[in-house]
Amino acid sequence: MATTSLKSHFETATETKPPSSVEREIGKQGLRKQILRKGTSWQTPLLGDEVQVHFSGHIDGGACLASSRDTGTPFCFKLGQGEVIKGWDEGVATMKKGERAIFFIPSVLAYGEAGSPPVIPSNSSLVFDIELLSWSAIRDITGDGGILKKIIKEGEGWATPRDNDEVLVKYEARLQNGALVSESNEGVEFRVFDGHLCPAISKAVKTMRRGEKAELAVKFSYGIENDGYEATNIEGAVSSFSNLTIQLELLSWKSVVDITGDQKVLKKIKKAGQGFDRPNEGSLVKVIYIGRLEDGAVFETKGTNEEPFEFTTLEENVNEGLERAIMTMKKEEQATVTISAEYLCGHEVSELVSADSVLYYEVTLIDFTKEKPFWKMDSHEKIEACERKKHDGNLLFRAGKYWRASKKYEKAAKIIEFHHSFTDDEKHQANGLRLSCYLNNAACKLKLEDYSETSSLCTKVLELEPLNVKALYRRSQAYLKTSELEKAEADIKRALTIDPNNRDVKLVYMELKENQREYAKYQAEIFGSMLSKMG
C-alpha cells in the first residue's frame, strides 16, 4: 500500500461517531469494531460473496495508507477467500449494507511479523474506516468450485424448483474468450432432471427463485453434456476444456409431483389450488377431466363446469393412477397428469394402450367433500365404519389392488384409534379390529415393497400382542428383503417357539438359511481377495 495524508479522514469519521457507539471485540484474536453509522438492513454478507466497500486506513500510531474515497472508486473483493487480510475478512462479515465502522486490527490478523515493507513495519496493528456499500451473493453450488453463482437480481418468494419441475429460463453461455456457445433470448422450457445444454444449468436453477438472474462461472467439467459438446464447432475452434460463463434467468416454473415415487404417475400443476386440504379415502369429489392418448387423440371426457363428474374416492370409479393424482390436489387446482400403463391395470381404459405407453389427463378438481369425520361418530358408528372399511380392503386385496386396499385398512384403523368413550366390550372389539387392520395393511405393504412400513405396522401389533405369530412372520419377511438377517432370524425363532409347526414360518426360515449361506460365501470371497492383495 502507498502512504498518503489521510488523517483528515479519521478526524472526520471520529467526529461523526454517534455518542452511543460502543467498541466491541470480534472473535478472540483482538479484532475490535466501532460503528460510526448503522446499516439499513438485518442481512450481512456470507463467505464467498463479492463485496463493495469504501475504505481509508493507517498504521496504528503511524503513517496513513491508501483510500478508495480519494479515487471515488469502491474496492471489491470476495469475502473469506484470502484476497484481503484476515482482519478485513472477519470484520466486513459482521457489517450490514450501508454500515460504516472503524476496525482496530491486531498484527496477527494483518501482516504479522513479516509486515509489508517498506510501508508496514513488522508486528504493526492497523486501523481502517470501512463502509459497506453493497454485495453480490456468490455461492459454490457444487462445493468444489465447479459452479460459482453470483446473484445479479434477487428472485421472488422462497420456493425453488425440484428435479421433476419444468422450468422456463433465458440464458447466454460464452467461453473464456467471449465466443458464444448458445443462447435463448425467447426462453426455453425443460424438465430440471433432464437438463439443458450442460449440467451446470440444471444444478444452478434448483437454487434459484422465480425471477432471479444470476451469473455462473462454470469449470469445463460442469459445462460438458454427458455426450460432450463440440467446442470445435464454435467459431475460432476453441478448446473443449474451456470454462464457461453463463448468464441465467429463471422466468417461471411448473411444479411436477412424482405421485407414486417411481416416475410413472406425474402431476404437473398448471394452476395452484386453494387452501391446504386434499381429498382422502371416501371423499366425494367433483372433477372435470379430458383423457388423451400419446398422439393427442381424446378417448375420454368427464364432467363440465355446469355438471362436474362426481365420484367417491377408492371405489374404483377411475383408474388407479388418476385417482392417486386427484387425491393430491387442492380445491380448484388444475393439472396435467401423465400415467404409465402399469397404473391402469384392471380398468377398462387399460385396453387402449400397450404395456409401455402412457396416457395424459387434463384435470380440474372443482370441489370435494370428505365423509363424516370419525370424531363426530359415536362408538357404535365407529366400529361399524371400521368393519366396513376393513371388509372393502379385504375385497381389494384379493383382487390384487394393494394400494387401494392399504388405504382402506389405514382409514379403518384410524377410525377406532381413540376409544376413550368405548365400553369395555367395545374396547375389546376395537382392539381386535385394529390388530387385524395393522396385519392386513402390513401384507399390502409387503406386496407394494414398502418394507419399512411393513416392519413398523408389525411392531405396532407386537407392542399390543407380543406373541402374535403373523406379525413376527411378516416382519421377518420385511427384514429379509432389507438384508437385516439377524433381526429376521430373531423373529423367526421367536415365532417357531410359539408355533413350532407353522408351515409359512418354516418356509421363511429356509429362505433365511439360504440368504445366510450366500452372505457367508460373499464374505469369504471378500476376505480371500483381501488376503491375495496383502500376499
XYZ file of C-alpha atoms in Angstrom:
535
model
C 0.000 0.000 0.000
C 1.158 3.551 -0.713
C 1.221 6.071 2.150
C -0.733 9.295 1.884
C -2.000 12.055 4.151
C -5.277 10.655 5.421
C -5.504 11.912 8.989
C -8.449 14.105 7.980
C -10.476 11.039 7.031
C -10.186 9.663 10.567
C -10.770 13.009 12.203
C -13.991 13.362 10.190
C -15.012 9.793 10.933
C -14.381 10.242 14.655
C -16.376 13.468 14.702
C -19.391 11.731 13.107
C -19.264 8.824 15.525
C -22.614 8.639 17.347
C -22.387 9.160 21.120
C -23.903 5.723 21.752
C -21.279 3.934 19.642
C -19.643 1.196 21.666
C -16.445 -0.558 20.775
C -16.801 -4.339 20.739
C -14.468 -7.234 20.165
C -14.894 -9.650 17.258
C -13.519 -13.143 17.750
C -10.745 -13.980 20.201
C -7.664 -12.523 18.491
C -8.074 -8.859 19.384
C -10.094 -7.517 16.449
C -12.188 -4.532 17.632
C -15.038 -2.676 15.923
C -16.625 0.730 16.488
C -19.795 1.507 14.487
C -19.941 5.041 13.061
C -23.198 4.600 11.130
C -25.677 1.757 11.393
C -26.669 -0.258 8.349
C -30.046 -0.241 6.619
C -30.913 -3.956 6.792
C -30.504 -7.009 9.028
C -28.564 -9.088 6.483
C -24.794 -9.484 6.399
C -22.642 -10.897 3.563
C -21.640 -14.556 3.577
C -18.323 -16.206 2.772
C -17.737 -16.120 -0.972
C -19.902 -13.033 -1.555
C -18.397 -10.259 -3.661
C -18.468 -7.094 -1.513
C -18.039 -3.429 -2.449
C -16.567 -1.079 0.147
C -15.088 2.355 0.580
C -12.142 2.491 2.983
C -9.288 4.501 4.377
C -6.619 3.254 6.754
C -3.496 3.983 8.769
C -0.909 2.192 10.840
C -1.866 2.451 14.493
C 0.075 5.468 15.707
C 1.794 5.851 12.344
C 1.513 6.593 8.629
C -1.683 6.695 6.638
C -2.430 4.104 3.955
C -4.439 4.093 0.722
C -8.021 5.368 0.454
C -10.702 4.405 -2.058
C -12.530 7.610 -1.223
C -9.722 9.658 -2.794
C -10.230 7.945 -6.155
C -14.006 7.649 -5.832
C -13.800 4.004 -6.931
C -15.126 1.366 -4.500
C -12.837 -1.552 -3.658
C -14.223 -5.040 -4.457
C -13.172 -8.430 -3.106
C -14.596 -11.874 -2.360
C -15.246 -12.327 1.325
C -13.375 -15.119 3.094
C -11.297 -16.089 0.068
C -7.975 -14.715 1.308
C -7.988 -11.761 -1.076
C -7.531 -9.310 1.834
C -6.024 -9.510 5.323
C -7.853 -11.693 7.863
C -8.986 -8.682 9.874
C -10.917 -7.428 6.859
C -12.495 -10.832 6.150
C -13.637 -11.217 9.744
C -14.696 -7.594 10.231
C -16.625 -6.995 6.996
C -18.529 -10.254 7.569
C -20.222 -8.559 10.563
C -21.388 -5.494 8.627
C -24.799 -4.620 7.219
C -25.466 -2.750 3.991
C -24.744 0.955 4.395
C -22.896 0.460 7.681
C -19.688 2.392 8.394
C -17.273 1.355 11.128
C -13.694 1.682 12.347
C -11.791 -1.575 12.799
C -8.727 -1.903 15.035
C -6.830 -4.849 13.555
C -4.002 -6.525 15.530
C -0.885 -7.554 13.615
C -1.804 -11.252 13.852
C -4.846 -10.500 11.663
C -2.911 -8.117 9.398
C 0.638 -8.660 8.069
C 2.092 -10.241 11.219
C 5.790 -10.461 11.920
C 6.702 -10.201 8.242
C 4.967 -6.831 7.748
C 4.680 -5.400 4.246
C 7.889 -3.489 3.589
C 8.561 -0.710 3.065
C 5.147 0.666 4.095
C 4.069 -1.534 7.005
C 6.659 -2.479 9.646
C 6.804 -5.853 11.381
C 4.096 -6.577 14.003
C 2.064 -3.467 13.103
C -1.556 -3.050 14.143
C -3.762 -1.307 11.585
C -6.837 0.915 11.793
C -9.379 1.057 8.944
C -12.505 3.113 8.370
C -14.717 0.843 6.203
C -18.125 1.496 4.669
C -20.018 -1.493 3.227
C -21.756 -0.240 0.086
C -23.249 -3.480 -1.244
C -22.504 -7.076 -2.067
C -23.368 -9.708 -4.620
C -24.105 -13.157 -3.258
C -21.755 -15.792 -4.684
C -22.490 -19.438 -3.942
C -20.351 -22.514 -4.559
C -23.189 -24.700 -5.797
C -21.202 -27.926 -6.139
C -18.904 -27.483 -3.137
C -15.795 -27.961 -5.263
C -15.686 -24.598 -7.044
C -17.083 -26.183 -10.213
C -20.103 -23.869 -10.400
C -19.994 -20.452 -8.733
C -23.246 -18.494 -8.801
C -23.342 -14.715 -8.476
C -26.834 -13.294 -7.955
C -27.428 -10.296 -10.212
C -31.101 -9.810 -9.348
C -32.880 -11.339 -6.370
C -35.877 -13.553 -7.093
C -39.339 -13.555 -5.552
C -40.678 -15.733 -2.739
C -38.781 -18.604 -1.136
C -39.551 -21.670 -3.300
C -37.040 -23.167 -5.745
C -37.570 -25.787 -8.488
C -37.094 -29.507 -7.883
C -35.869 -32.288 -10.170
C -39.264 -33.104 -11.699
C -40.333 -29.488 -12.239
C -40.497 -27.876 -15.674
C -38.640 -24.570 -15.760
C -38.660 -21.702 -18.250
C -35.300 -19.914 -18.473
C -33.357 -17.442 -20.578
C -29.616 -17.909 -20.855
C -26.455 -16.917 -22.665
C -23.365 -19.144 -22.486
C -19.899 -17.967 -23.547
C -16.382 -19.382 -23.456
C -13.494 -17.642 -21.727
C -12.538 -15.821 -24.928
C -16.077 -14.456 -25.273
C -17.154 -16.831 -28.043
C -20.904 -17.506 -27.881
C -21.752 -21.153 -27.231
C -25.540 -20.929 -27.041
C -28.327 -18.537 -26.079
C -32.081 -18.478 -25.682
C -33.474 -14.954 -25.707
C -37.065 -16.149 -26.116
C -36.759 -18.649 -23.276
C -36.516 -22.434 -23.270
C -38.578 -24.892 -21.215
C -37.204 -28.188 -19.897
C -37.538 -30.621 -17.005
C -34.822 -29.973 -14.426
C -33.943 -33.672 -14.150
C -33.446 -33.925 -17.930
C -31.288 -30.779 -18.051
C -30.470 -28.477 -20.934
C -27.209 -27.583 -22.704
C -24.925 -28.597 -19.808
C -25.136 -29.934 -16.218
C -24.402 -26.500 -14.734
C -27.764 -25.040 -15.798
C -29.895 -27.740 -14.152
C -27.784 -27.661 -10.968
C -27.931 -23.883 -10.719
C -31.617 -23.498 -11.491
C -32.500 -25.659 -8.460
C -31.013 -22.920 -6.244
C -32.900 -20.050 -7.902
C -36.157 -18.298 -7.101
C -38.741 -17.061 -9.593
C -37.439 -14.005 -11.499
C -33.861 -14.410 -10.248
C -30.967 -13.501 -12.539
C -27.518 -14.985 -11.956
C -24.087 -15.248 -13.494
C -22.449 -18.677 -13.414
C -18.705 -19.279 -13.549
C -18.514 -22.883 -14.750
C -15.487 -25.155 -14.921
C -15.336 -27.261 -18.072
C -16.290 -30.485 -16.232
C -19.716 -28.987 -15.473
C -20.002 -27.309 -18.859
C -19.951 -30.509 -20.905
C -23.021 -32.637 -21.501
C -22.785 -36.366 -20.900
C -22.173 -36.838 -24.606
C -19.895 -33.755 -24.657
C -20.439 -30.581 -26.601
C -18.170 -29.991 -29.571
C -16.433 -26.705 -28.891
C -14.627 -27.113 -32.212
C -17.909 -26.227 -33.902
C -17.729 -22.790 -32.317
C -16.097 -20.062 -34.324
C -12.405 -19.971 -33.520
C -12.114 -23.710 -32.750
C -11.760 -23.101 -29.014
C -10.540 -25.997 -26.842
C -13.296 -28.137 -25.356
C -11.568 -27.745 -21.965
C -12.529 -24.073 -21.785
C -14.525 -22.789 -18.830
C -17.897 -21.136 -19.364
C -19.686 -18.008 -18.191
C -23.466 -18.349 -18.257
C -25.995 -15.556 -17.761
C -29.108 -17.329 -16.453
C -32.607 -16.042 -15.656
C -35.363 -18.194 -14.145
C -38.589 -16.842 -15.631
C -41.024 -19.330 -14.106
C -41.638 -22.990 -13.478
C -44.441 -25.536 -13.162
C -44.321 -27.883 -10.204
C -44.302 -31.566 -11.169
C -45.088 -34.099 -8.429
C -43.999 -37.737 -8.616
C -47.210 -39.217 -7.207
C -46.080 -42.851 -6.974
C -42.352 -42.345 -6.360
C -41.359 -44.274 -9.489
C -41.893 -41.582 -12.170
C -44.896 -43.488 -13.542
C -47.613 -41.115 -12.368
C -46.597 -37.455 -12.665
C -48.720 -34.404 -11.897
C -47.774 -31.070 -13.442
C -49.566 -28.223 -11.647
C -50.928 -25.658 -14.106
C -52.942 -23.629 -11.598
C -52.414 -23.823 -7.852
C -55.413 -24.744 -5.734
C -56.919 -23.105 -2.661
C -56.087 -23.822 0.961
C -54.220 -26.864 2.248
C -56.835 -29.624 2.380
C -56.991 -32.540 -0.089
C -59.447 -35.397 -0.671
C -58.844 -38.584 1.278
C -60.303 -42.087 1.216
C -64.096 -41.908 0.975
C -64.283 -38.271 -0.172
C -66.917 -37.221 -2.685
C -65.023 -35.337 -5.394
C -66.234 -33.193 -8.288
C -63.870 -33.077 -11.254
C -63.572 -32.232 -14.917
C -61.053 -34.180 -16.959
C -60.079 -34.980 -20.528
C -58.021 -38.083 -21.328
C -55.698 -38.164 -24.331
C -53.578 -40.822 -25.999
C -49.911 -40.207 -26.823
C -50.894 -38.982 -30.306
C -53.219 -36.376 -28.751
C -56.467 -38.166 -29.615
C -59.201 -37.701 -26.988
C -60.513 -41.017 -25.675
C -62.460 -39.879 -22.606
C -64.177 -36.723 -21.340
C -65.844 -36.443 -17.942
C -67.717 -33.506 -16.418
C -68.365 -29.866 -17.319
C -68.356 -26.611 -15.366
C -72.131 -26.843 -15.115
C -72.184 -30.543 -14.207
C -68.865 -31.909 -12.874
C -68.207 -35.634 -12.723
C -68.832 -36.852 -9.165
C -67.394 -39.989 -7.593
C -66.260 -41.366 -4.242
C -62.537 -41.987 -3.935
C -61.175 -45.535 -3.671
C -64.369 -47.021 -5.092
C -62.738 -47.907 -8.462
C -64.632 -45.253 -10.394
C -61.450 -44.166 -12.247
C -58.103 -45.831 -12.886
C -55.632 -46.008 -10.001
C -53.107 -43.553 -11.425
C -55.705 -40.836 -11.995
C -57.303 -41.414 -8.609
C -53.978 -41.180 -6.773
C -53.241 -37.896 -8.548
C -56.677 -36.411 -7.767
C -56.211 -37.265 -4.074
C -53.128 -34.991 -4.003
C -54.979 -31.989 -5.468
C -56.438 -28.958 -3.719
C -59.773 -27.328 -4.447
C -59.788 -25.576 -7.884
C -56.334 -26.925 -8.736
C -55.670 -27.616 -12.419
C -53.063 -30.151 -13.504
C -51.775 -32.345 -16.298
C -51.393 -35.941 -15.158
C -49.192 -38.424 -17.022
C -49.941 -42.085 -16.270
C -47.944 -45.146 -17.327
C -49.851 -48.277 -18.352
C -48.835 -50.058 -15.137
C -51.270 -47.898 -13.160
C -54.195 -48.552 -15.488
C -54.426 -52.287 -14.781
C -57.884 -53.644 -14.020
C -59.629 -50.639 -15.547
C -61.344 -50.549 -18.932
C -59.064 -47.756 -20.153
C -56.084 -50.146 -19.963
C -57.319 -51.788 -23.169
C -56.489 -48.601 -25.095
C -52.750 -48.672 -24.506
C -49.790 -51.012 -24.775
C -47.645 -52.004 -21.792
C -45.013 -49.321 -22.463
C -47.254 -46.383 -23.374
C -48.778 -43.539 -21.332
C -51.983 -41.543 -21.068
C -52.385 -37.807 -20.465
C -55.182 -36.218 -18.449
C -56.106 -32.547 -18.108
C -57.781 -32.420 -14.687
C -59.575 -29.744 -12.670
C -60.683 -30.514 -9.119
C -63.808 -28.378 -8.762
C -64.615 -29.296 -5.170
C -64.706 -32.198 -2.709
C -66.473 -33.210 0.477
C -64.875 -35.533 2.972
C -67.033 -38.212 4.548
C -68.249 -37.767 8.106
C -65.159 -37.404 10.317
C -64.671 -40.195 12.842
C -64.571 -37.742 15.759
C -68.228 -36.898 15.047
C -69.262 -40.579 15.247
C -70.473 -42.345 18.358
C -68.731 -45.554 19.426
C -71.184 -47.838 17.602
C -70.796 -45.880 14.344
C -67.013 -46.037 14.660
C -66.944 -49.815 14.990
C -69.389 -50.255 12.109
C -67.379 -47.901 9.871
C -64.162 -49.718 10.760
C -65.639 -53.139 9.919
C -66.959 -51.782 6.620
C -63.609 -50.292 5.611
C -61.785 -53.476 6.598
C -64.205 -55.578 4.523
C -63.673 -53.306 1.499
C -59.919 -53.648 1.993
C -60.171 -57.439 2.048
C -62.028 -57.452 -1.281
C -59.452 -55.144 -2.866
C -56.551 -57.225 -1.534
C -57.997 -60.406 -3.039
C -58.327 -58.554 -6.354
C -54.633 -57.624 -6.230
C -55.355 -53.901 -5.738
C -52.910 -53.468 -2.888
C -52.590 -49.662 -2.800
C -56.355 -49.158 -2.577
C -56.613 -51.951 -0.004
C -53.868 -50.340 2.083
C -55.744 -47.032 2.133
C -58.893 -48.816 3.349
C -57.003 -50.507 6.207
C -55.322 -47.230 7.175
C -58.658 -45.452 7.366
C -60.274 -48.331 9.277
C -57.535 -48.326 11.928
C -57.678 -44.556 12.265
C -61.430 -44.554 12.931
C -61.002 -46.555 16.158
C -57.617 -45.174 17.150
C -59.100 -43.192 20.049
C -61.621 -45.199 22.077
C -61.808 -43.478 25.463
C -65.611 -43.322 25.187
C -65.954 -47.063 24.401
C -67.379 -49.617 26.824
C -65.112 -52.497 27.864
C -66.739 -54.818 25.300
C -66.355 -52.178 22.578
C -62.710 -51.657 23.520
C -62.067 -55.385 23.217
C -63.771 -55.457 19.808
C -61.896 -52.346 18.655
C -58.510 -53.777 19.695
C -59.171 -56.922 17.673
C -60.163 -54.864 14.626
C -57.142 -52.602 14.955
C -54.706 -55.540 15.136
C -56.364 -57.127 12.114
C -56.117 -53.866 10.115
C -52.426 -53.468 11.031
C -51.647 -57.031 9.939
C -53.621 -56.788 6.701
C -52.024 -53.447 5.881
C -48.594 -54.987 6.562
C -49.437 -57.647 3.948
C -50.306 -54.840 1.496
C -47.040 -53.043 2.204
C -45.096 -56.256 1.557
C -46.755 -56.527 -1.860
C -46.013 -52.842 -2.514
C -42.360 -53.405 -1.455
C -42.612 -50.826 1.312
C -40.615 -52.892 3.792
C -40.001 -50.126 6.304
C -43.729 -49.555 6.753
C -44.304 -53.333 6.897
C -41.982 -53.724 9.883
C -43.472 -50.617 11.541
C -47.020 -51.981 11.324
C -45.963 -55.393 12.633
C -44.145 -53.736 15.534
C -47.393 -51.937 16.472
C -49.117 -55.317 16.629
C -46.365 -56.869 18.747
C -46.496 -53.980 21.204
C -50.135 -54.872 21.837
C -49.819 -58.635 21.407
C -46.214 -59.869 21.844
C -46.990 -63.484 20.869
C -48.658 -62.693 17.531
C -47.084 -65.162 15.068
C -48.419 -63.402 11.956
C -46.761 -60.157 12.980
C -43.436 -61.912 13.623
C -43.719 -63.762 10.308
C -44.458 -60.669 8.201
C -41.840 -58.572 9.955
C -39.233 -61.279 9.326
C -40.165 -61.195 5.619
C -39.578 -57.421 5.570
C -36.220 -57.850 7.341
C -35.169 -60.472 4.780
C -35.958 -58.079 1.940
C -33.779 -55.381 3.532
C -30.993 -57.903 4.332
C -31.368 -57.464 8.095
C -30.662 -61.142 8.619
C -30.059 -61.073 12.371
C -33.381 -59.353 13.037
C -35.167 -61.751 10.677
C -33.653 -64.763 12.462
C -34.721 -63.437 15.875
C -38.347 -63.012 14.715
C -38.447 -66.439 13.029
C -37.045 -68.279 16.040
C -39.474 -66.488 18.314
C -42.403 -67.407 16.021
C -41.323 -71.081 15.914
C -41.086 -71.149 19.693
C -44.724 -70.031 19.844
C -45.948 -72.226 16.951
C -43.344 -74.935 16.081
C -45.480 -76.435 13.279
C -46.291 -73.236 11.370
C -45.594 -74.092 7.724
C -45.246 -70.493 6.492
C -42.704 -69.645 9.181
C -40.717 -72.807 8.387
C -40.569 -71.805 4.716
C -39.287 -68.332 5.501
C -36.728 -69.932 7.849
C -35.404 -71.961 4.891
C -35.168 -68.732 2.886
C -33.225 -67.146 5.736
C -30.720 -70.011 5.848
C -30.155 -69.722 2.102
C -29.530 -65.983 2.441
C -27.107 -66.613 5.296
C -25.166 -69.132 3.194
C -24.978 -66.674 0.301
C -23.778 -63.936 2.652
C -21.122 -66.197 4.213
C -19.901 -67.131 0.725
C -19.715 -63.454 -0.231
C -17.781 -62.612 2.941
C -15.327 -65.455 2.244
C -14.713 -64.132 -1.272
C -14.070 -60.630 0.056
C -11.688 -61.955 2.716
C -9.858 -64.074 0.128
C -9.489 -61.066 -2.139
C -8.019 -59.016 0.730
C -5.512 -61.760 1.573
C -4.401 -62.078 -2.054
C -3.726 -58.336 -2.228
C -1.759 -58.452 1.031
C 0.243 -61.513 -0.047
